[in-house]
CSV table of C-alpha atoms and ligand atoms in Angstrom, one decimal:
chain,number,residue,atom,x,y,z
O,7,UNK,CA,9.4,-13.4,-27.7
O,8,UNK,CA,12.7,-14.2,-26.0
O,9,UNK,CA,13.6,-13.6,-22.4
O,10,UNK,CA,15.7,-10.4,-22.2
O,11,UNK,CA,18.1,-12.0,-19.8
O,12,UNK,CA,18.6,-15.7,-20.6
O,13,UNK,CA,17.1,-15.8,-24.2
O,14,UNK,CA,14.8,-18.6,-23.3
O,15,UNK,CA,11.1,-18.3,-24.3
O,16,UNK,CA,9.6,-15.3,-22.5
O,17,UNK,CA,6.4,-16.0,-20.5
O,18,UNK,CA,5.7,-12.3,-19.5
O,19,UNK,CA,5.9,-9.2,-21.6
O,20,UNK,CA,6.7,-6.0,-19.8
O,21,UNK,CA,6.4,-3.2,-22.4
O,22,UNK,CA,7.2,-0.5,-19.9
O,23,UNK,CA,10.6,-2.1,-19.4
O,24,UNK,CA,10.9,-2.9,-23.2
O,25,UNK,CA,11.4,-6.5,-22.1
O,26,UNK,CA,10.0,-10.0,-21.8
O,27,UNK,CA,11.1,-12.5,-19.2
O,28,UNK,CA,10.9,-16.2,-18.6
O,29,UNK,CA,9.5,-17.3,-15.2
O,30,UNK,CA,12.9,-17.4,-13.3
O,31,UNK,CA,14.2,-14.2,-14.8
O,32,UNK,CA,10.9,-12.4,-14.1
O,33,UNK,CA,11.1,-13.4,-10.4
O,34,UNK,CA,14.7,-12.1,-10.4
O,35,UNK,CA,13.5,-8.8,-12.0
O,36,UNK,CA,10.7,-8.5,-9.5
O,37,UNK,CA,13.1,-9.1,-6.6
O,38,UNK,CA,15.6,-6.5,-8.0
O,39,UNK,CA,12.9,-3.9,-8.4
O,40,UNK,CA,11.9,-4.3,-4.7
O,41,UNK,CA,15.5,-4.3,-3.5
O,42,UNK,CA,16.1,-1.1,-5.5
O,43,UNK,CA,13.1,0.6,-4.0
O,44,UNK,CA,14.2,-0.3,-0.5
O,45,UNK,CA,17.7,0.8,-1.1
O,46,UNK,CA,17.0,4.0,-3.0
O,47,UNK,CA,14.7,5.3,-0.3
O,48,UNK,CA,16.6,3.7,2.7
O,49,UNK,CA,13.3,2.1,3.8
O,50,UNK,CA,14.7,-0.5,6.2
O,51,UNK,CA,17.6,-2.7,6.8
O,52,UNK,CA,18.2,-6.4,7.6
O,53,UNK,CA,18.0,-5.8,11.4
O,54,UNK,CA,14.8,-3.8,11.3
O,55,UNK,CA,11.4,-5.2,12.3
O,56,UNK,CA,8.9,-4.7,9.6
O,57,UNK,CA,5.1,-4.8,10.2
O,58,UNK,CA,3.3,-5.7,6.9
O,59,UNK,CA,-0.3,-4.7,6.3
O,60,UNK,CA,-1.9,-7.7,4.8
O,61,UNK,CA,-5.3,-7.3,3.2
O,62,UNK,CA,-5.3,-10.8,1.5
O,63,UNK,CA,-5.0,-9.3,-2.0
O,64,UNK,CA,-2.2,-10.0,-4.4
O,65,UNK,CA,-0.1,-6.9,-3.7
O,66,UNK,CA,0.2,-7.4,0.1
O,67,UNK,CA,0.8,-11.1,-0.2
O,68,UNK,CA,3.4,-10.6,-3.0
O,69,UNK,CA,5.2,-8.1,-0.8
O,70,UNK,CA,5.2,-10.5,2.2
O,71,UNK,CA,6.5,-13.3,0.0
O,72,UNK,CA,9.4,-11.3,-1.5
O,73,UNK,CA,10.4,-9.8,1.8
O,74,UNK,CA,10.4,-13.2,3.4
O,75,UNK,CA,12.5,-14.6,0.6
O,76,UNK,CA,14.9,-11.7,0.9
O,77,UNK,CA,15.3,-12.5,4.6
O,78,UNK,CA,13.8,-9.4,6.2
O,79,UNK,CA,12.4,-9.6,9.7
O,80,UNK,CA,8.6,-9.3,9.0
O,81,UNK,CA,5.4,-9.9,10.8
O,82,UNK,CA,2.0,-9.6,9.1
O,83,UNK,CA,-1.0,-7.8,10.4
O,84,UNK,CA,-4.6,-8.1,9.1
O,85,UNK,CA,-7.6,-5.9,10.0
O,86,UNK,CA,-10.8,-8.0,9.8
O,87,UNK,CA,-13.3,-5.4,8.6
O,88,UNK,CA,-16.4,-7.5,9.5
O,89,UNK,CA,-18.0,-7.2,6.0
O,90,UNK,CA,-20.2,-10.2,5.4
O,91,UNK,CA,-19.3,-12.5,2.4
O,92,UNK,CA,-16.0,-10.6,2.0
O,93,UNK,CA,-13.9,-10.3,5.1
O,94,UNK,CA,-14.0,-14.0,5.9
O,95,UNK,CA,-12.4,-14.8,2.6
O,96,UNK,CA,-9.8,-12.1,2.8
O,97,UNK,CA,-8.8,-13.2,6.4
O,98,UNK,CA,-8.6,-16.8,5.4
O,99,UNK,CA,-6.2,-16.0,2.5
O,100,UNK,CA,-3.9,-14.1,4.9
O,101,UNK,CA,-4.1,-16.8,7.6
O,102,UNK,CA,-3.3,-19.5,5.0
O,103,UNK,CA,-0.4,-17.6,3.5
O,104,UNK,CA,1.2,-16.8,6.9
O,105,UNK,CA,0.8,-20.4,8.1
O,106,UNK,CA,2.4,-21.8,4.9
O,107,UNK,CA,5.3,-19.2,5.0
O,108,UNK,CA,5.8,-19.3,8.7
O,109,UNK,CA,5.1,-15.5,9.0
O,110,UNK,CA,3.8,-14.3,12.4
O,111,UNK,CA,0.4,-12.7,12.1
O,112,UNK,CA,-1.5,-10.2,14.2
O,113,UNK,CA,-5.3,-9.9,13.5
O,114,UNK,CA,-7.4,-7.0,14.7
O,115,UNK,CA,-11.2,-7.6,14.5
O,116,UNK,CA,-13.2,-4.4,14.0
O,117,UNK,CA,-16.4,-6.2,15.2
O,118,UNK,CA,-14.9,-6.7,18.6
O,119,UNK,CA,-14.1,-3.0,18.8
O,120,UNK,CA,-17.6,-2.0,17.9
O,121,UNK,CA,-16.3,-0.7,14.5
O,122,UNK,CA,-17.4,-3.3,11.9
O,123,UNK,CA,-17.5,-1.4,8.6
O,124,UNK,CA,-21.2,-2.2,7.8
O,125,UNK,CA,-22.3,-0.8,11.2
O,126,UNK,CA,-20.1,2.2,10.9
O,127,UNK,CA,-21.5,2.8,7.4
O,128,UNK,CA,-25.1,2.8,8.8
O,129,UNK,CA,-24.2,5.2,11.6
O,130,UNK,CA,-21.9,7.7,9.9
O,131,UNK,CA,-22.8,9.9,7.1
O,132,UNK,CA,-19.5,10.0,5.2
O,133,UNK,CA,-18.0,7.9,2.3
O,134,UNK,CA,-17.5,4.4,3.6
O,135,UNK,CA,-14.0,4.0,2.0
O,136,UNK,CA,-12.6,7.1,3.6
O,137,UNK,CA,-13.8,5.9,7.0
O,138,UNK,CA,-12.5,2.4,6.4
O,139,UNK,CA,-9.1,3.7,5.3
O,140,UNK,CA,-8.9,5.9,8.4
O,141,UNK,CA,-9.7,3.0,10.7
O,142,UNK,CA,-7.2,0.6,9.0
O,143,UNK,CA,-4.4,3.3,9.0
O,144,UNK,CA,-5.1,3.9,12.7
O,145,UNK,CA,-4.8,0.2,13.8
O,146,UNK,CA,-1.7,-0.4,11.5
O,147,UNK,CA,0.1,2.6,12.8
O,148,UNK,CA,-0.9,2.1,16.4
O,149,UNK,CA,0.2,-1.5,16.4
O,150,UNK,CA,3.5,-0.7,14.7
O,151,UNK,CA,4.3,1.9,17.3
O,152,UNK,CA,2.9,0.0,20.4
O,153,UNK,CA,4.7,-3.2,19.5
O,154,UNK,CA,8.0,-1.4,18.6
O,155,UNK,CA,8.2,-2.2,14.9
O,156,UNK,CA,10.7,0.0,13.0
O,157,UNK,CA,8.5,0.5,10.0
O,158,UNK,CA,5.0,-0.2,8.6
O,159,UNK,CA,5.1,-1.6,5.0
O,160,UNK,CA,2.1,-1.7,2.7
O,161,UNK,CA,1.6,-3.3,-0.7
O,162,UNK,CA,0.8,-0.2,-2.6
O,163,UNK,CA,2.0,-0.6,-6.2
O,164,UNK,CA,2.9,1.7,-9.0
O,165,UNK,CA,-0.7,1.9,-10.2
O,166,UNK,CA,-1.9,2.9,-6.8
O,167,UNK,CA,0.8,5.6,-6.5
O,168,UNK,CA,0.3,7.2,-9.9
O,169,UNK,CA,-3.5,7.0,-9.6
O,170,UNK,CA,-3.2,8.9,-6.3
O,171,UNK,CA,-0.6,11.3,-7.7
O,172,UNK,CA,-2.9,12.2,-10.7
O,173,UNK,CA,-5.8,12.8,-8.3
O,174,UNK,CA,-3.7,15.0,-6.0
O,175,UNK,CA,-2.3,16.9,-8.9
O,176,UNK,CA,-5.7,17.5,-10.5
O,177,UNK,CA,-6.7,19.1,-7.2
O,178,UNK,CA,-3.3,20.7,-6.6
O,179,UNK,CA,-3.6,19.4,-3.1
O,180,UNK,CA,-0.3,20.6,-1.8
O,181,UNK,CA,-0.6,18.9,1.6
O,182,UNK,CA,-1.3,15.5,0.0
O,183,UNK,CA,1.4,16.0,-2.6
O,184,UNK,CA,3.9,16.8,0.1
O,185,UNK,CA,2.9,13.6,1.9
O,186,UNK,CA,3.1,11.3,-1.1
O,187,UNK,CA,6.3,9.2,-1.1
O,188,UNK,CA,7.4,5.6,-1.1
O,189,UNK,CA,9.0,6.2,2.3
O,190,UNK,CA,8.0,8.5,5.1
O,191,UNK,CA,10.1,8.6,8.3
O,192,UNK,CA,8.3,8.4,11.7
O,193,UNK,CA,6.8,11.8,12.4
O,194,UNK,CA,3.9,13.5,14.1
O,195,UNK,CA,3.1,10.4,16.2
O,196,UNK,CA,3.0,8.1,13.2
O,197,UNK,CA,5.2,5.1,12.4
O,198,UNK,CA,7.6,5.1,9.5
O,199,UNK,CA,5.8,4.0,6.4
O,200,UNK,CA,7.3,2.2,3.4
O,201,UNK,CA,5.9,1.1,0.0
O,202,UNK,CA,8.5,-1.3,-1.4
O,203,UNK,CA,6.3,-2.3,-4.5
O,204,UNK,CA,6.1,1.2,-5.9
O,205,UNK,CA,8.2,0.4,-8.9
O,206,UNK,CA,6.0,-2.5,-9.9
O,207,UNK,CA,2.5,-2.4,-11.4
O,208,UNK,CA,-0.6,-4.5,-10.8
O,209,UNK,CA,0.2,-6.7,-13.7
O,210,UNK,CA,3.6,-7.5,-12.3
O,211,UNK,CA,2.3,-8.3,-8.8
O,212,UNK,CA,-0.4,-10.6,-10.3
O,213,UNK,CA,2.2,-12.4,-12.4
O,214,UNK,CA,4.5,-12.8,-9.3
O,215,UNK,CA,1.6,-14.4,-7.3
O,216,UNK,CA,0.8,-16.6,-10.3
O,217,UNK,CA,4.4,-17.8,-10.7
O,218,UNK,CA,4.8,-18.3,-6.9
O,219,UNK,CA,1.5,-20.1,-6.5
O,220,UNK,CA,0.2,-17.6,-4.0
O,221,UNK,CA,-3.6,-17.9,-3.5
O,222,UNK,CA,-4.8,-14.4,-2.9
O,223,UNK,CA,-8.3,-13.2,-2.2
O,224,UNK,CA,-9.4,-11.5,-5.4
O,225,UNK,CA,-13.2,-10.8,-4.9
O,226,UNK,CA,-13.8,-7.1,-4.9
O,227,UNK,CA,-15.1,-5.5,-1.7
O,228,UNK,CA,-18.9,-5.0,-1.9
O,229,UNK,CA,-18.3,-1.3,-1.2
O,230,UNK,CA,-15.5,-0.9,-3.8
O,231,UNK,CA,-17.7,1.2,-6.1
O,232,UNK,CA,-16.8,4.1,-3.8
O,233,UNK,CA,-13.1,3.2,-3.8
O,234,UNK,CA,-10.9,6.1,-4.9
O,235,UNK,CA,-8.6,6.6,-7.9
O,236,UNK,CA,-10.2,3.9,-10.1
O,237,UNK,CA,-10.8,6.3,-13.0
O,238,UNK,CA,-7.4,7.9,-12.5
O,239,UNK,CA,-5.7,4.5,-12.5
O,240,UNK,CA,-7.5,3.7,-15.8
O,241,UNK,CA,-6.4,7.0,-17.3
O,242,UNK,CA,-2.8,6.4,-16.4
O,243,UNK,CA,-3.0,2.9,-17.8
O,244,UNK,CA,-4.3,4.4,-21.1
O,245,UNK,CA,-1.3,6.7,-21.2
O,246,UNK,CA,1.0,3.8,-20.4
O,247,UNK,CA,-0.4,1.9,-23.3
O,248,UNK,CA,0.3,4.8,-25.7
O,249,UNK,CA,3.7,5.5,-24.2
O,250,UNK,CA,5.3,2.6,-22.2
O,251,UNK,CA,7.2,3.8,-19.1
O,252,UNK,CA,4.9,6.9,-18.5
O,253,UNK,CA,3.8,5.7,-15.1
O,254,UNK,CA,7.2,5.2,-13.6
O,255,UNK,CA,8.7,8.3,-15.0
O,256,UNK,CA,5.6,10.4,-13.9
O,257,UNK,CA,6.1,9.2,-10.4
O,258,UNK,CA,9.9,9.3,-10.2
O,259,UNK,CA,10.2,12.7,-11.7
O,260,UNK,CA,7.5,13.9,-9.3
O,261,UNK,CA,9.6,12.6,-6.4
O,262,UNK,CA,12.8,14.2,-7.7
O,263,UNK,CA,11.6,17.5,-9.1
O,264,UNK,CA,8.2,18.5,-7.5
O,265,UNK,CA,7.8,16.9,-4.1
O,266,UNK,CA,10.6,18.7,-2.4
O,267,UNK,CA,8.9,22.0,-3.1
O,268,UNK,CA,5.6,20.9,-1.6
O,269,UNK,CA,7.4,19.4,1.4
O,270,UNK,CA,9.1,22.7,2.2
O,271,UNK,CA,5.8,24.4,2.1
O,272,UNK,CA,4.1,21.8,4.4
O,273,UNK,CA,6.8,22.2,7.0
O,274,UNK,CA,6.2,25.9,6.9
O,275,UNK,CA,2.4,25.7,7.2
O,276,UNK,CA,1.8,22.8,9.5
O,277,UNK,CA,2.3,22.5,13.2
O,278,UNK,CA,2.6,19.1,14.8
O,279,UNK,CA,-0.7,17.3,15.7
O,280,UNK,CA,-1.6,16.9,19.4
O,281,UNK,CA,-1.9,13.4,20.8
O,282,UNK,CA,-5.5,12.1,21.4
O,283,UNK,CA,-6.3,12.2,25.1
O,284,UNK,CA,-8.0,8.8,24.9
O,285,UNK,CA,-5.4,6.8,23.0
O,286,UNK,CA,-2.4,8.9,22.2
O,287,UNK,CA,-2.8,8.7,18.4
O,288,UNK,CA,-2.3,12.1,16.5
O,289,UNK,CA,-5.5,14.1,16.7
O,290,UNK,CA,-6.6,17.1,14.7
O,291,UNK,CA,-9.4,18.1,17.1
O,292,UNK,CA,-10.2,17.1,20.7
O,293,UNK,CA,-10.2,13.4,19.9
O,294,UNK,CA,-8.5,11.3,17.1
O,295,UNK,CA,-10.8,10.2,14.3
O,296,UNK,CA,-11.2,6.7,15.5
O,297,UNK,CA,-12.0,7.6,19.2
O,298,UNK,CA,-14.5,10.1,17.8
O,299,UNK,CA,-16.0,7.4,15.7
O,300,UNK,CA,-16.2,5.0,18.7
O,301,UNK,CA,-18.0,7.7,20.7
O,302,UNK,CA,-20.5,8.1,17.8
O,303,UNK,CA,-21.0,4.4,17.4
O,304,UNK,CA,-21.7,3.8,21.1
O,305,UNK,CA,-24.2,6.7,21.2
V,11,LIG,FE1,-12.7,-0.5,2.8
V,11,LIG,FE2,-13.6,0.7,0.6
V,11,LIG,FE3,-11.5,-0.9,0.4
V,11,LIG,FE4,-14.0,-1.9,0.9
V,11,LIG,S1,-13.3,-0.8,-0.9
V,11,LIG,S2,-12.0,-2.5,1.9
V,11,LIG,S3,-14.8,-0.3,2.2
V,11,LIG,S4,-11.6,1.0,1.6
V,12,LIG,ZN1,-7.9,8.4,20.0
């Protein structure tokens, strides 16, 4: 196969784009997809300070690498979950990357806050991944706001987005459908959130890391059996194989044609959340989820 752009030998085939690329042209293609996502959704500009959520996996490190190359003002943040035989490796991958690339890094250790995931799992009777997600979102958001970042960016890719979209659609969960977007402006006490990799799938971010020599942490989390959307992602990949381009068009058409209707409805239904009296984070009840969890853990 020949590279679509320069006609040299292609090293990556991308059926969804009806194209194959050599290394250099693939990196250019990747960069253009990210720039297009940022521009189309007015995610952030060259003067904005971007806080990047870095898990140590390929997606977040690929995002950090491309945003650094594009000259954006980024700082990384990692939440050390305190999971034995897992969190050490993930943290080391993030630290190594940030050191090599000269990216400032903020690390939050859950153990020091009494919230290490294995302890929380023992104490709280709810799915570990939803609790873990809630804690991570809390610290990323809070740090972005407390430290005056303009936006919080995460490495969610197209597979993550369509997996979630399919799950939300199967439940017709209108609140979640209204909240699903590659960019959400600051609202309700939360920081602005951006997903600049939403036009690129897992395969593309893996190829990017490979070509750039990025050493990500790839071992699955020991609790990942409970992780959401795995089956939905697989189903979407099946559809993509049958009909290349399905994932991106499913997501883009949702953004264009369906999401506005759900958003109108959400504005009508939902009042703004109250700030948590302990920490100021948006709370649905008397305390925010994390302060409630802390109380439970210390009891
Ligand atoms: Fe957290 Fe679940 Fe992901 Fe593990 S798999 S890091 S527990 S969300
Ligand atoms: Zn709180």
